[in-house]
Amino acid sequence: MMADADDVFSQADALMRRHRSFVARAADAADPLLDEAAEIDIPVLTEVVSPDAITPRNIDAVLDALRQELDDALSAWLVEVLPVAVTNASQQILAELDAKARHTLLPRLREIVAARREDAEQGEIGPSL
């Protein structure tokens, strides 16, 4: 990581040497990175770059490629995540249905059976349950 920072500082020093009268390092320091950075033509914010120097790109082609990459990434993610999510969701739904059936439906069914049994004991319905 330090080497990367040193590279950035060296390139910044070389850029300042080309375009400014001040220098961040001593002029006599022999650094091969500075020589290499001096050869790279980096425009300064105040320089005007001609439109001919900019590589034109077909924005539709770039967006189409990006869309395809996004589609592929989404599909891969869904293949990886969806089965686990469906399994978890279905287990959660089954647990909720079981709890609701035990707390709501089962007491109703017991009431119906008890009412039928009471009716049968009073002789209103045929055989007892």
Short mmCIF file of C-alpha atoms in Angstrom, two decimals:
data_model
loop_
_atom_site.label_atom_id
_atom_site.label_comp_id
_atom_site.label_asym_id
_atom_site.label_seq_id
_atom_site.Cartn_x
_atom_site.Cartn_y
_atom_site.Cartn_z
CA MET A 1 0.00 0.00 0.00
CA MET A 2 2.88 2.36 0.75
CA ALA A 3 4.35 1.61 -2.66
CA ASP A 4 1.09 2.72 -4.31
CA ALA A 5 1.09 5.94 -2.31
CA ASP A 6 4.72 6.55 -3.24
CA ASP A 7 3.84 6.03 -6.92
CA VAL A 8 1.01 8.55 -6.71
CA PHE A 9 3.23 11.09 -4.98
CA SER A 10 5.99 10.53 -7.51
CA GLN A 11 3.59 11.08 -10.41
CA ALA A 12 2.19 14.20 -8.75
CA ASP A 13 5.73 15.52 -8.25
CA ALA A 14 6.58 14.87 -11.88
CA LEU A 15 3.42 16.63 -13.02
CA MET A 16 4.16 19.65 -10.86
CA ARG A 17 7.74 19.77 -12.17
CA ARG A 18 6.47 19.96 -15.74
CA HIS A 19 3.91 22.67 -15.18
CA ARG A 20 4.91 24.61 -12.09
CA SER A 21 7.91 26.56 -10.83
CA PHE A 22 7.85 24.85 -7.41
CA VAL A 23 8.90 21.27 -6.65
CA ALA A 24 7.81 18.98 -3.82
CA ARG A 25 11.17 17.15 -3.77
CA ALA A 26 14.76 18.07 -4.27
CA ALA A 27 15.61 18.40 -7.94
CA ASP A 28 18.67 16.20 -7.65
CA ALA A 29 16.78 13.11 -6.40
CA ALA A 30 17.22 10.36 -8.97
CA ASP A 31 13.99 8.37 -8.97
CA PRO A 32 13.06 6.12 -11.91
CA LEU A 33 9.37 6.47 -11.03
CA LEU A 34 9.63 10.22 -11.47
CA ASP A 35 11.18 9.78 -14.90
CA GLU A 36 8.42 7.35 -15.88
CA ALA A 37 5.71 9.66 -14.52
CA ALA A 38 7.18 12.59 -16.43
CA GLU A 39 6.64 10.69 -19.69
CA ILE A 40 2.91 10.22 -19.00
CA ASP A 41 0.95 13.10 -20.51
CA ILE A 42 -1.71 13.89 -17.92
CA PRO A 43 -3.78 17.00 -18.65
CA VAL A 44 -4.04 19.58 -15.90
CA LEU A 45 -7.46 20.91 -14.95
CA THR A 46 -6.71 24.23 -16.64
CA GLU A 47 -5.69 22.64 -19.96
CA VAL A 48 -8.18 22.46 -22.77
CA VAL A 49 -8.47 19.02 -24.31
CA SER A 50 -9.56 18.99 -27.92
CA PRO A 51 -12.59 16.86 -28.80
CA ASP A 52 -10.43 14.98 -31.32
CA ALA A 53 -8.22 13.71 -28.47
CA ILE A 54 -11.18 12.08 -26.75
CA THR A 55 -11.99 8.59 -27.96
CA PRO A 56 -15.63 8.63 -29.07
CA ARG A 57 -17.72 5.79 -27.73
CA ASN A 58 -21.00 4.51 -28.94
CA ILE A 59 -23.04 5.06 -25.78
CA ASP A 60 -25.76 2.66 -26.92
CA ALA A 61 -23.23 -0.16 -27.28
CA VAL A 62 -21.78 0.61 -23.88
CA LEU A 63 -25.23 0.66 -22.27
CA ASP A 64 -26.25 -2.55 -24.04
CA ALA A 65 -23.12 -4.28 -22.76
CA LEU A 66 -23.79 -2.93 -19.28
CA ARG A 67 -27.40 -4.09 -19.42
CA GLN A 68 -26.27 -7.57 -20.41
CA GLU A 69 -23.74 -7.63 -17.56
CA LEU A 70 -26.43 -6.53 -15.12
CA ASP A 71 -28.86 -9.14 -16.43
CA ASP A 72 -26.22 -11.86 -16.11
CA ALA A 73 -25.27 -10.75 -12.60
CA LEU A 74 -28.93 -10.64 -11.53
CA SER A 75 -29.59 -14.09 -12.99
CA ALA A 76 -26.54 -15.56 -11.26
CA TRP A 77 -27.57 -13.95 -7.97
CA LEU A 78 -31.13 -15.29 -8.26
CA VAL A 79 -29.87 -18.80 -9.03
CA GLU A 80 -27.75 -18.62 -5.90
CA VAL A 81 -30.16 -16.91 -3.49
CA LEU A 82 -33.69 -17.75 -4.66
CA PRO A 83 -33.83 -21.46 -3.71
CA VAL A 84 -32.74 -20.73 -0.14
CA ALA A 85 -35.15 -17.79 0.09
CA VAL A 86 -38.07 -19.88 -1.18
CA THR A 87 -37.23 -22.70 1.24
CA ASN A 88 -37.04 -20.30 4.17
CA ALA A 89 -40.24 -18.53 3.14
CA SER A 90 -42.15 -21.77 2.65
CA GLN A 91 -41.02 -23.05 6.07
CA GLN A 92 -42.10 -19.77 7.63
CA ILE A 93 -45.49 -19.94 5.87
CA LEU A 94 -46.02 -23.52 7.01
CA ALA A 95 -45.13 -22.59 10.59
CA GLU A 96 -47.56 -19.64 10.51
CA LEU A 97 -50.36 -21.79 9.04
CA ASP A 98 -49.76 -24.47 11.66
CA ALA A 99 -49.87 -21.91 14.46
CA LYS A 100 -53.07 -20.30 13.08
CA ALA A 101 -54.70 -23.69 12.61
CA ARG A 102 -53.88 -24.73 16.18
CA HIS A 103 -55.01 -21.40 17.68
CA THR A 104 -58.02 -20.63 15.48
CA LEU A 105 -59.29 -23.62 13.50
CA LEU A 106 -58.75 -26.36 16.08
CA PRO A 107 -60.80 -24.59 18.80
CA ARG A 108 -63.63 -24.05 16.29
CA LEU A 109 -63.57 -27.71 15.31
CA ARG A 110 -63.61 -28.72 18.98
CA GLU A 111 -66.63 -26.46 19.54
CA ILE A 112 -68.44 -28.08 16.61
CA VAL A 113 -67.66 -31.58 17.91
CA ALA A 114 -68.72 -30.63 21.43
CA ALA A 115 -71.98 -29.12 20.12
CA ARG A 116 -72.73 -32.24 18.07
CA ARG A 117 -71.93 -34.46 21.02
CA GLU A 118 -74.26 -32.39 23.23
CA ASP A 119 -77.01 -32.57 20.64
CA ALA A 120 -76.52 -36.33 20.36
CA GLU A 121 -76.70 -36.75 24.11
CA GLN A 122 -79.97 -34.83 24.12
CA GLY A 123 -81.30 -37.19 21.45
CA GLU A 124 -81.55 -34.67 18.62
CA ILE A 125 -79.06 -36.40 16.37
CA GLY A 126 -78.63 -40.09 15.65
CA PRO A 127 -75.56 -41.93 17.03
CA SER A 128 -73.10 -40.03 19.22
CA LEU A 129 -69.74 -39.03 18.01
#
